[in-house]
Amino acid sequence: MSSTLPNRSTPSARSRERVPTKMHERHSSWSFLWRARYVPGWIRDRVLDGALAPIRCVFAKHERLRRIAAWMRLHRRRLTAVFVLVAHLLGAAASLNVLTEQRTPQGAIAWIVSLNTFPYLAVPLYWTIGETHYETYSTAYRASVSEGDPIIKHLYQSLKTADLIAPASDGTRQVLTRLVKLPVTRGNAAKLLIDGRQTFDAMMVEIDAAESYVLLESYIIRDDWLGRELKNLLVKKAQQGVRVMVLYDEYGSRDLPSSYLSDLTENGVLVHGFNSPLADGSTTRINFRNHRKLLIVDGVSAFVGGLNIGDEYRYGVDELGLYRDTHVIVHGPLVQCSQVAFVEDWHAVTGEMLENLRWTPVAAKATGGEGLCVPTGPADEFDTALMFFMQLVQSSEQRVWIATPYFVPDEQMVTTLKLASLRGVDVRIMIPKHSDSTLAWLSSFSYLSELDAAGVKVYRYEPRFVHQKVILVDDSVAAVGTANFDNRSFRLNFELMLAMFDCDFISDVERMLEDDFLECRRVEGDDLQKRNLGFQLLVRASRLLAPIQ
């Protein structure tokens, strides 16, 4: 007797092989979207079915959509070929545009390679944040091109009549005045404001005492305790008949609810968002941000510095706690010079020229108090912010002390810092131990070795997140403002710095930075090499993104 073994070639056996099991061989009609060689089919199809369930639900209710989906499945190879071709054509076209823009060779090469090798992601990214050419959106009210404008002409004439223009006594002043198209003025009184308590207490007092107008410009305005406190005060002044005008950056204040803005406008406050990325259908404006923080009251006092309007600067929130930051309040002709920056921005947004402001400067003290207002932005003829910092560093003889939250300089600035140190200048850079920008924090590690080799000393501020933007050069100049040491501030953002040549103010900045350095830890040049390989790779990758940080 012999038993017949089942033959795998028999029709019944083959049919049994073709019968799909419930868990292992069921294929989704959408499986063409994902071809993962080493992922079991049932896992692939389960994930796809779950992800596409909402889409199928919509298709089930709309016959036309079902037909479109079926047509796309039928012609998916042809559609894929068309998509790839269009993507690479757009990448090539964007590459040509890159060549027409003013950017570093490294940045241009990085964009061109990305746009041509992987255009599917690089093209949308370039449209969003890649453009550096601002000519289309240039502000019409620039001091550099409007010397005949009645406001600027009147300001210059008033400064000359009151003998408030200081002579360009050295090369640095000559360069800076030509660069920003504004004069070094004298008769200013500047006071350093350290952290949020001093800054916002002084701001609230000045706003509450306003009689004519309040001009407020901020990169970030939050609807938190401090933001609402400021809003209530602005509404109060508007109801008293004081003109209140507020500018905020659309990107920086993207979390600001419409109810906050409505409370202001309904009570007589004029509010506008600066450089809205969707105002004219363009998405490229998101790359150009108004990073200025400026408050002017009655044309008598002006506040400039690093503090935005948020609880993190006054009370401390989340894991970073209370930010360490610096502001400055000035009286004197620097107020009118700072007012020019606000008027330019207001005109760019509204088309309105604010001529009926206080444009006649008055000296705050009889002698000294020399200072320069340095507004910078992508509409400038030159990279004003970059050249401002480079000139200060190059002019140094004894020391250059820098405090910045985001240290991602370009090669020009790195070379300038190293040359200053090799000349024997005491170059110190204070950056945060903890940061709110992971990319900038990682990128900062990549500079340590080459800076340390040239003698540049880098310190990490340990107690909390340091957000101040300060530079001290010798005993000759100290500048406080909004510009960071990164490509965004150097070339893409609208920034504002106040450079003071006043001995008393310089001494105050020196004492402040000395106290801050006591709470820092010196960073060794081999700090990155001591880290694991994964961390080093993250740092190198972050450095490649320096042009857009």
Coordinates of C-alpha atoms in Angstrom, one line a residue:
M1 CA 0.0 0.0 0.0
S2 CA 1.2 3.4 -0.7
S3 CA -0.1 6.7 0.3
T4 CA -0.1 9.5 -2.2
L5 CA 1.7 12.5 -0.9
P6 CA 0.2 15.9 -1.9
N7 CA 2.0 17.3 -5.0
R8 CA 2.8 21.0 -4.7
S9 CA 2.4 21.2 -8.5
T10 CA -1.2 20.0 -8.4
P11 CA -3.9 22.7 -9.1
S12 CA -5.4 22.3 -5.7
A13 CA -2.1 22.9 -4.0
R14 CA -1.3 25.9 -6.2
S15 CA -4.8 27.4 -5.5
R16 CA -4.2 26.9 -1.8
E17 CA -1.0 28.8 -2.1
R18 CA -2.7 31.7 -3.8
V19 CA -5.4 32.1 -1.1
P20 CA -4.3 35.1 1.0
T21 CA -4.2 34.8 4.7
K22 CA -5.8 37.5 6.7
M23 CA -2.7 38.8 8.3
H24 CA 0.2 38.1 5.9
E25 CA -0.7 38.4 2.3
R26 CA -3.6 40.9 1.9
H27 CA -2.5 43.7 -0.4
S28 CA -4.0 47.2 -0.2
S29 CA -5.0 49.0 -3.4
W30 CA -2.8 51.8 -2.1
S31 CA 0.3 49.7 -1.6
F32 CA 2.0 51.3 -4.7
L33 CA 2.6 54.4 -2.6
W34 CA 5.1 52.6 -0.4
R35 CA 7.5 50.0 -1.6
A36 CA 9.6 49.0 1.5
R37 CA 11.6 45.9 0.5
Y38 CA 12.3 44.7 4.0
V39 CA 8.9 45.6 5.6
P40 CA 6.3 42.7 5.6
G41 CA 3.4 43.4 3.3
W42 CA 0.8 43.2 6.0
I43 CA 2.5 45.8 8.2
R44 CA 2.9 48.1 5.2
D45 CA -0.8 47.7 4.2
R46 CA -2.0 48.2 7.8
V47 CA -0.1 51.5 8.1
L48 CA -1.3 52.7 4.7
D49 CA -4.9 51.7 5.3
G50 CA -4.9 53.6 8.6
A51 CA -3.3 56.7 7.2
L52 CA -5.5 56.8 4.1
A53 CA -8.8 56.0 5.9
P54 CA -9.9 59.6 6.1
I55 CA -9.1 60.1 2.4
R56 CA -11.1 57.0 1.4
C57 CA -14.0 58.2 3.6
V58 CA -14.1 61.4 1.5
F59 CA -13.8 59.6 -1.7
A60 CA -16.7 57.2 -0.7
K61 CA -19.0 60.3 -0.6
H62 CA -17.8 61.9 -3.8
E63 CA -18.1 60.0 -7.1
R64 CA -15.9 62.5 -8.9
L65 CA -13.1 62.1 -6.4
R66 CA -13.3 58.4 -6.7
R67 CA -12.9 58.6 -10.4
I68 CA -9.9 61.0 -10.1
A69 CA -8.3 58.6 -7.6
A70 CA -8.8 55.6 -9.9
W71 CA -7.4 57.6 -12.9
M72 CA -4.4 58.6 -10.8
R73 CA -3.7 54.9 -9.9
L74 CA -4.1 53.9 -13.5
H75 CA -1.6 56.5 -14.7
R76 CA 0.6 56.7 -11.6
R77 CA 3.8 56.0 -13.5
R78 CA 3.2 58.7 -16.0
L79 CA 2.2 61.2 -13.3
T80 CA 5.3 60.3 -11.3
A81 CA 7.5 61.0 -14.3
V82 CA 5.8 64.3 -14.9
F83 CA 6.2 65.3 -11.2
V84 CA 9.9 64.4 -11.2
L85 CA 10.5 66.3 -14.5
V86 CA 8.6 69.4 -13.2
A87 CA 10.4 69.3 -9.9
H88 CA 13.8 69.2 -11.5
L89 CA 12.9 72.0 -13.9
L90 CA 11.8 74.2 -11.0
G91 CA 15.0 73.3 -9.2
A92 CA 17.1 74.3 -12.2
A93 CA 15.1 77.6 -12.5
A94 CA 15.6 78.3 -8.8
S95 CA 19.3 77.6 -9.1
L96 CA 19.6 80.4 -11.8
N97 CA 17.8 82.7 -9.3
V98 CA 20.4 81.8 -6.6
L99 CA 23.2 83.0 -8.9
T100 CA 21.6 86.4 -9.2
E101 CA 21.4 86.9 -5.4
Q102 CA 24.0 88.3 -3.1
R103 CA 25.0 85.5 -0.8
T104 CA 28.2 83.7 0.3
P105 CA 29.7 81.2 -2.1
Q106 CA 29.2 78.5 0.4
G107 CA 25.5 79.3 0.8
A108 CA 25.0 79.5 -3.0
I109 CA 26.7 76.2 -3.6
A110 CA 24.6 74.5 -0.9
W111 CA 21.4 75.8 -2.4
I112 CA 22.3 74.9 -6.0
V113 CA 23.3 71.4 -5.0
S114 CA 20.1 70.9 -2.9
L115 CA 17.8 72.3 -5.6
N116 CA 19.2 70.1 -8.3
T117 CA 19.7 66.8 -6.4
F118 CA 16.6 66.8 -4.2
P119 CA 14.2 69.5 -5.6
Y120 CA 11.1 67.9 -4.0
L121 CA 12.0 69.3 -0.6
A122 CA 14.5 72.0 -1.6
V123 CA 12.3 74.0 -4.0
P124 CA 9.4 74.6 -1.4
L125 CA 12.0 75.4 1.2
Y126 CA 13.8 77.9 -1.1
W127 CA 10.5 79.6 -1.9
T128 CA 9.7 79.9 1.8
I129 CA 13.1 80.9 3.3
G130 CA 15.7 80.8 0.7
E131 CA 15.5 84.2 -1.1
T132 CA 17.8 86.9 0.0
H133 CA 16.9 89.6 -2.6
Y134 CA 14.6 92.1 -1.0
E135 CA 14.4 94.7 -3.8
T136 CA 10.7 93.9 -4.6
Y137 CA 9.8 94.8 -1.1
S138 CA 12.2 97.6 -0.4
T139 CA 10.9 100.2 1.9
A140 CA 10.3 103.5 0.0
Y141 CA 11.3 105.5 3.0
R142 CA 15.0 104.8 3.5
A143 CA 17.3 107.4 4.9
S144 CA 19.9 106.4 2.3
V145 CA 17.7 107.4 -0.6
S146 CA 15.6 110.2 0.7
E147 CA 17.9 113.0 1.7
G148 CA 15.6 115.4 0.0
D149 CA 12.6 114.3 2.0
P150 CA 11.2 117.0 4.3
I151 CA 11.4 114.9 7.4
I152 CA 15.0 113.9 7.0
K153 CA 16.0 117.3 5.7
H154 CA 14.4 118.9 8.7
L155 CA 16.1 116.5 11.1
Y156 CA 19.6 117.2 9.7
Q157 CA 19.0 120.9 9.7
S158 CA 17.7 120.9 13.3
L159 CA 20.8 118.9 14.4
K160 CA 23.1 121.3 12.7
T161 CA 21.3 124.4 14.1
A162 CA 21.4 123.0 17.6
D163 CA 25.1 122.0 17.1
L164 CA 24.2 118.3 18.0
I165 CA 26.2 116.6 15.2
A166 CA 29.5 115.3 16.6
P167 CA 32.6 115.5 14.3
A168 CA 33.8 112.2 12.7
S169 CA 37.0 112.3 14.7
D170 CA 38.3 108.8 13.7
G171 CA 38.0 106.2 11.0
T172 CA 35.4 104.1 12.7
R173 CA 33.0 107.0 13.0
Q174 CA 33.6 108.0 9.4
V175 CA 32.8 104.5 8.2
L176 CA 29.8 104.0 10.3
T177 CA 28.1 107.3 9.5
R178 CA 28.6 106.7 5.8
L179 CA 27.3 103.2 6.2
V180 CA 24.0 104.0 8.0
K181 CA 23.5 107.5 6.5
L182 CA 22.9 109.0 9.9
P183 CA 25.3 111.2 12.0
V184 CA 26.9 110.7 15.3
T185 CA 25.0 113.0 17.6
R186 CA 26.0 114.5 21.0
G187 CA 24.0 115.6 23.9
N188 CA 22.5 112.2 24.6
A189 CA 21.9 110.5 27.9
A190 CA 21.8 106.7 27.9
K191 CA 21.0 104.4 30.8
L192 CA 21.6 100.7 30.9
L193 CA 18.6 98.6 31.8
I194 CA 19.5 95.1 33.0
D195 CA 16.8 92.4 32.6
G196 CA 13.1 92.6 32.5
R197 CA 12.3 94.2 35.8
Q198 CA 14.3 97.4 35.1
T199 CA 13.3 97.5 31.5
F200 CA 9.5 97.0 31.8
D201 CA 9.2 99.1 34.9
A202 CA 10.8 102.0 33.1
M203 CA 8.8 101.4 29.9
M204 CA 5.5 101.4 31.8
V205 CA 6.4 104.6 33.6
E206 CA 7.2 106.4 30.4
I207 CA 4.1 105.1 28.6
D208 CA 1.9 106.1 31.5
A209 CA 3.3 109.6 31.4
A210 CA 2.8 110.0 27.6
E211 CA 1.0 113.1 26.5
S212 CA 1.3 113.1 22.7
Y213 CA 2.2 109.7 21.2
V214 CA 3.5 106.3 21.8
L215 CA 5.3 104.3 19.1
L216 CA 5.9 100.6 19.9
E217 CA 7.6 98.1 17.7
S218 CA 8.4 94.5 18.7
Y219 CA 9.4 91.2 17.1
I220 CA 7.3 89.2 19.6
I221 CA 4.2 90.3 21.4
R222 CA 2.6 87.6 23.6
D223 CA -0.9 87.3 25.0
D224 CA 0.4 86.5 28.5
W225 CA 0.5 88.4 31.8
L226 CA 3.0 91.0 30.7
G227 CA 1.5 91.3 27.2
R228 CA -2.0 91.9 28.7
E229 CA -0.6 94.4 31.2
L230 CA 1.0 96.4 28.3
K231 CA -2.2 96.1 26.2
N232 CA -4.3 97.5 29.0
L233 CA -1.9 100.5 29.5
L234 CA -1.9 101.2 25.7
V235 CA -5.7 101.1 25.6
K236 CA -5.8 103.5 28.6
K237 CA -3.5 106.0 26.9
A238 CA -5.5 105.7 23.6
Q239 CA -8.7 106.5 25.4
Q240 CA -7.0 109.5 26.9
G241 CA -6.4 110.9 23.5
V242 CA -2.7 109.8 23.1
R243 CA -1.8 108.5 19.6
V244 CA -0.7 104.9 20.0
M245 CA 0.8 103.0 17.1
V246 CA 2.0 99.4 17.3
L247 CA 4.0 97.4 14.8
Y248 CA 4.6 93.6 15.3
D249 CA 6.3 91.0 13.2
E250 CA 3.9 88.6 11.6
Y251 CA 6.3 85.6 12.0
G252 CA 7.6 86.4 15.4
S253 CA 4.2 87.1 16.8
R254 CA 2.5 84.2 14.9
D255 CA 0.9 82.9 18.2
L256 CA -0.7 86.3 19.0
P257 CA -4.5 85.7 18.9
S258 CA -6.7 88.0 16.9
S259 CA -8.7 88.8 20.1
Y260 CA -5.6 90.6 21.4
L261 CA -5.3 92.7 18.3
S262 CA -9.1 93.4 18.3
D263 CA -8.9 94.7 21.9
L264 CA -6.3 97.2 20.8
T265 CA -7.9 98.4 17.5
E266 CA -11.4 98.6 19.0
N267 CA -10.1 101.1 21.6
G268 CA -8.3 103.4 19.2
V269 CA -4.8 101.8 19.0
L270 CA -3.4 101.7 15.4
V271 CA -1.9 98.2 14.9
H272 CA -0.2 96.7 11.9
G273 CA 1.7 93.5 11.2
F274 CA 5.1 94.0 9.5
N275 CA 5.9 92.1 6.3
S276 CA 3.1 89.7 6.3
P277 CA 4.2 86.6 4.2
L278 CA 0.7 86.4 2.7
A279 CA -0.1 90.1 2.2
D280 CA 0.5 90.0 -1.5
G281 CA 0.4 86.2 -2.2
S282 CA 4.1 85.9 -1.6
T283 CA 5.6 83.3 0.8
T284 CA 9.2 84.6 0.5
R285 CA 8.7 87.4 3.0
I286 CA 8.8 84.9 5.8
N287 CA 12.6 85.0 5.4
F288 CA 12.7 88.7 6.0
R289 CA 11.7 89.6 9.6
N290 CA 11.4 92.8 11.6
H291 CA 13.5 91.9 14.6
R292 CA 13.6 95.4 16.0
K293 CA 12.4 96.2 19.6
L294 CA 11.8 99.9 19.8
L295 CA 9.6 102.2 22.0
I296 CA 9.4 105.9 21.6
V297 CA 7.4 108.2 23.8
D298 CA 6.5 111.8 22.8
G299 CA 9.8 112.0 20.8
V300 CA 11.5 112.5 24.2
S301 CA 12.6 109.0 25.2
A302 CA 13.5 105.9 23.3
F303 CA 14.0 102.2 24.4
V304 CA 16.1 99.8 22.3
G305 CA 17.5 96.4 23.2
G306 CA 16.9 92.7 23.1
L307 CA 13.7 92.3 25.1
N308 CA 10.5 91.2 23.4
I309 CA 7.1 91.5 25.0
G310 CA 6.7 88.3 26.9
D311 CA 6.7 86.8 30.4
E312 CA 10.0 85.0 29.8
Y313 CA 11.7 88.4 30.0
R314 CA 9.9 89.6 33.2
Y315 CA 8.7 86.6 35.2
G316 CA 10.3 83.5 33.7
V317 CA 8.4 80.6 32.1
D318 CA 9.0 77.0 30.9
E319 CA 12.3 75.2 31.2
L320 CA 14.5 78.2 30.3
G321 CA 13.2 80.3 33.1
L322 CA 13.9 84.0 33.3
Y323 CA 15.9 85.3 30.3
R324 CA 19.0 87.3 30.9
D325 CA 18.7 90.4 28.6
T326 CA 19.7 94.0 28.3
H327 CA 17.9 97.2 27.1
V328 CA 18.8 100.9 27.0
I329 CA 16.8 104.0 27.4
V330 CA 18.1 107.2 25.8
H331 CA 17.1 110.9 25.8
G332 CA 18.4 113.5 23.3
P333 CA 18.8 113.6 19.5
L334 CA 19.2 109.8 19.4
V335 CA 15.5 109.6 20.0
Q336 CA 14.8 111.4 16.7
C337 CA 17.3 109.2 14.9
S338 CA 15.6 106.1 16.3
Q339 CA 12.3 107.5 15.3
V340 CA 13.4 107.5 11.7
A341 CA 13.6 103.6 11.9
F342 CA 10.0 103.4 13.1
V343 CA 8.7 105.8 10.5
E344 CA 10.4 103.8 7.7
D345 CA 8.8 100.6 8.9
W346 CA 5.4 102.2 9.4
H347 CA 5.5 103.7 5.9
A348 CA 6.6 100.3 4.4
V349 CA 3.4 98.7 5.9
T350 CA 0.8 101.5 5.6
G351 CA 2.1 103.9 3.0
E352 CA 1.7 106.7 5.6
M353 CA 4.5 109.2 6.4
L354 CA 4.4 110.2 10.0
E355 CA 5.4 113.8 9.6
N356 CA 3.4 115.2 12.6
L357 CA 5.8 113.8 15.2
R358 CA 8.4 115.6 17.2
W359 CA 11.3 116.0 14.9
T360 CA 13.2 118.8 16.6
P361 CA 15.9 117.3 18.8
V362 CA 16.8 118.6 22.2
A363 CA 20.1 117.8 24.1
A364 CA 19.6 115.8 27.2
K365 CA 22.9 116.9 28.7
A366 CA 25.2 119.8 27.9
T367 CA 28.4 117.9 26.9
G368 CA 29.4 114.4 25.8
G369 CA 26.8 111.7 25.3
E370 CA 27.8 110.9 21.8
G371 CA 26.0 108.1 20.0
L372 CA 24.9 106.6 16.7
C373 CA 21.7 105.0 15.7
V374 CA 22.3 101.9 13.5
P375 CA 19.2 100.6 11.7
T376 CA 20.0 97.7 9.4
G377 CA 18.0 95.5 7.1
P378 CA 17.9 93.5 3.8
A379 CA 16.8 96.6 1.9
D380 CA 20.1 98.3 2.6
E381 CA 22.7 98.8 -0.2
F382 CA 25.3 96.9 1.8
D383 CA 25.2 94.2 4.5
T384 CA 25.0 97.0 7.1
A385 CA 24.9 94.8 10.2
L386 CA 27.8 92.6 9.2
M387 CA 29.9 95.6 8.2
F388 CA 29.0 97.4 11.4
F389 CA 30.3 94.6 13.6
M390 CA 33.3 93.9 11.4
Q391 CA 34.4 97.5 11.5
L392 CA 34.1 97.5 15.3
V393 CA 36.2 94.4 15.7
Q394 CA 38.8 95.5 13.1
S395 CA 39.2 98.8 14.9
S396 CA 39.9 97.2 18.3
E397 CA 43.2 97.5 20.0
Q398 CA 42.8 96.2 23.6
R399 CA 39.5 94.2 23.8
V400 CA 36.4 93.0 22.1
W401 CA 33.7 91.6 24.4
I402 CA 30.6 90.1 22.7
A403 CA 27.4 88.8 24.3
T404 CA 25.0 87.1 21.9
P405 CA 22.4 84.3 22.2
Y406 CA 23.0 82.9 18.7
F407 CA 26.6 82.6 17.6
V408 CA 26.5 81.4 14.0
P409 CA 28.8 83.8 12.1
D410 CA 29.9 83.5 8.5
E411 CA 33.5 83.0 7.5
Q412 CA 34.2 86.7 7.1
M413 CA 33.3 87.4 10.7
V414 CA 35.2 84.3 12.0
T415 CA 38.3 85.5 10.2
T416 CA 37.9 89.0 11.6
L417 CA 37.6 87.7 15.1
K418 CA 40.7 85.5 14.7
L419 CA 42.8 88.3 13.3
A420 CA 41.8 90.6 16.2
S421 CA 42.9 87.9 18.7
L422 CA 46.2 87.3 16.8
R423 CA 46.9 91.1 17.0
G424 CA 46.8 90.7 20.8
V425 CA 43.2 91.9 21.4
D426 CA 41.3 90.3 24.3
V427 CA 38.4 88.7 22.3
R428 CA 35.7 87.2 24.5
I429 CA 32.4 85.8 23.3
M430 CA 29.6 85.0 25.7
I431 CA 27.0 82.5 24.5
P432 CA 24.3 80.6 26.4
K433 CA 24.7 77.2 28.0
H434 CA 21.1 76.5 27.2
S435 CA 19.2 77.9 24.2
D436 CA 15.8 78.2 22.7
S437 CA 17.3 77.4 19.3
T438 CA 18.7 73.9 19.0
L439 CA 20.2 74.5 15.6
A440 CA 22.1 77.7 16.7
W441 CA 23.2 75.9 19.9
L442 CA 24.6 73.0 18.0
S443 CA 26.2 75.1 15.3
S444 CA 28.1 77.1 18.0
F445 CA 30.2 74.0 18.8
S446 CA 31.6 73.9 15.3
Y447 CA 33.5 77.2 15.8
L448 CA 35.2 76.3 19.1
S449 CA 38.3 74.6 17.8
E450 CA 39.4 77.2 15.2
L451 CA 38.6 80.2 17.5
D452 CA 40.5 78.6 20.4
A453 CA 43.5 78.0 18.2
A454 CA 43.6 81.8 17.4
G455 CA 43.3 82.7 21.1
V456 CA 39.6 83.7 21.0
K457 CA 38.0 82.9 24.4
V458 CA 34.4 81.5 24.3
Y459 CA 32.3 81.4 27.5
R460 CA 29.0 79.8 28.2
Y461 CA 26.6 81.7 30.5
E462 CA 25.3 79.0 33.0
P463 CA 22.6 80.4 35.3
R464 CA 19.9 81.0 32.6
F465 CA 19.4 81.7 28.9
V466 CA 21.4 84.8 28.0
H467 CA 19.5 86.7 25.3
Q468 CA 21.3 90.1 25.3
K469 CA 23.0 91.5 22.2
V470 CA 26.0 93.6 23.4
I471 CA 29.4 94.5 22.1
L472 CA 32.2 96.4 23.9
V473 CA 35.3 97.6 22.0
D474 CA 38.2 99.0 24.0
D475 CA 37.1 102.0 26.0
S476 CA 35.8 103.7 22.9
V477 CA 32.4 102.3 22.0
A478 CA 29.6 100.0 23.5
A479 CA 26.6 98.9 21.4
V480 CA 23.3 97.5 22.7
G481 CA 20.4 96.4 20.4
T482 CA 18.7 93.6 18.6
A483 CA 21.3 92.1 16.2
N484 CA 22.7 88.6 16.9
F485 CA 26.0 87.2 15.6
D486 CA 24.4 85.1 12.8
N487 CA 23.6 85.3 9.1
R488 CA 19.9 86.2 9.8
S489 CA 20.8 89.4 11.6
F490 CA 23.7 90.1 9.3
R491 CA 21.7 89.9 6.1
L492 CA 18.0 89.0 6.5
N493 CA 16.4 90.7 9.5
F494 CA 15.6 94.3 10.1
E495 CA 17.7 95.2 13.2
L496 CA 18.5 98.2 15.3
M497 CA 21.6 98.9 17.4
L498 CA 22.6 102.0 19.5
A499 CA 26.3 102.6 19.5
M500 CA 27.4 104.8 22.4
F501 CA 30.8 106.6 22.5
D502 CA 30.0 108.0 26.0
C503 CA 32.6 107.1 28.8
D504 CA 30.0 106.7 31.5
F505 CA 27.8 104.4 29.5
I506 CA 30.9 102.3 28.4
S507 CA 31.9 101.9 32.0
D508 CA 28.4 100.7 32.9
V509 CA 28.5 98.1 30.1
E510 CA 32.0 97.0 31.2
R511 CA 30.8 96.4 34.8
M512 CA 27.7 94.5 33.6
L513 CA 29.7 92.2 31.3
E514 CA 32.3 91.6 34.0
D515 CA 29.6 90.4 36.4
D516 CA 28.1 88.2 33.6
F517 CA 31.5 86.6 32.8
L518 CA 31.8 85.7 36.5
E519 CA 28.8 83.4 36.0
C520 CA 30.3 81.8 32.8
R521 CA 32.4 78.7 32.2
R522 CA 35.3 78.9 29.7
V523 CA 34.7 76.5 26.8
E524 CA 37.7 74.5 25.7
G525 CA 38.6 74.2 22.1
D526 CA 38.3 70.4 22.1
D527 CA 34.9 70.5 23.6
L528 CA 33.3 69.1 20.5
Q529 CA 35.9 66.3 20.1
K530 CA 35.1 65.1 23.6
R531 CA 31.5 64.4 22.5
N532 CA 30.2 61.2 21.0
L533 CA 30.2 60.7 17.2
G534 CA 26.5 61.2 16.9
F535 CA 26.6 64.6 18.5
Q536 CA 29.5 65.6 16.3
L537 CA 27.6 64.7 13.2
L538 CA 24.6 66.7 14.4
V539 CA 26.9 69.7 14.9
R540 CA 28.4 69.4 11.4
A541 CA 24.9 69.1 9.9
S542 CA 23.7 72.1 11.8
R543 CA 26.7 74.2 10.6
L544 CA 25.6 73.5 7.0
L545 CA 22.3 75.2 7.7
A546 CA 24.0 78.4 9.1
P547 CA 22.9 80.6 6.1
I548 CA 19.2 80.2 7.1
Q549 CA 19.4 80.1 10.9

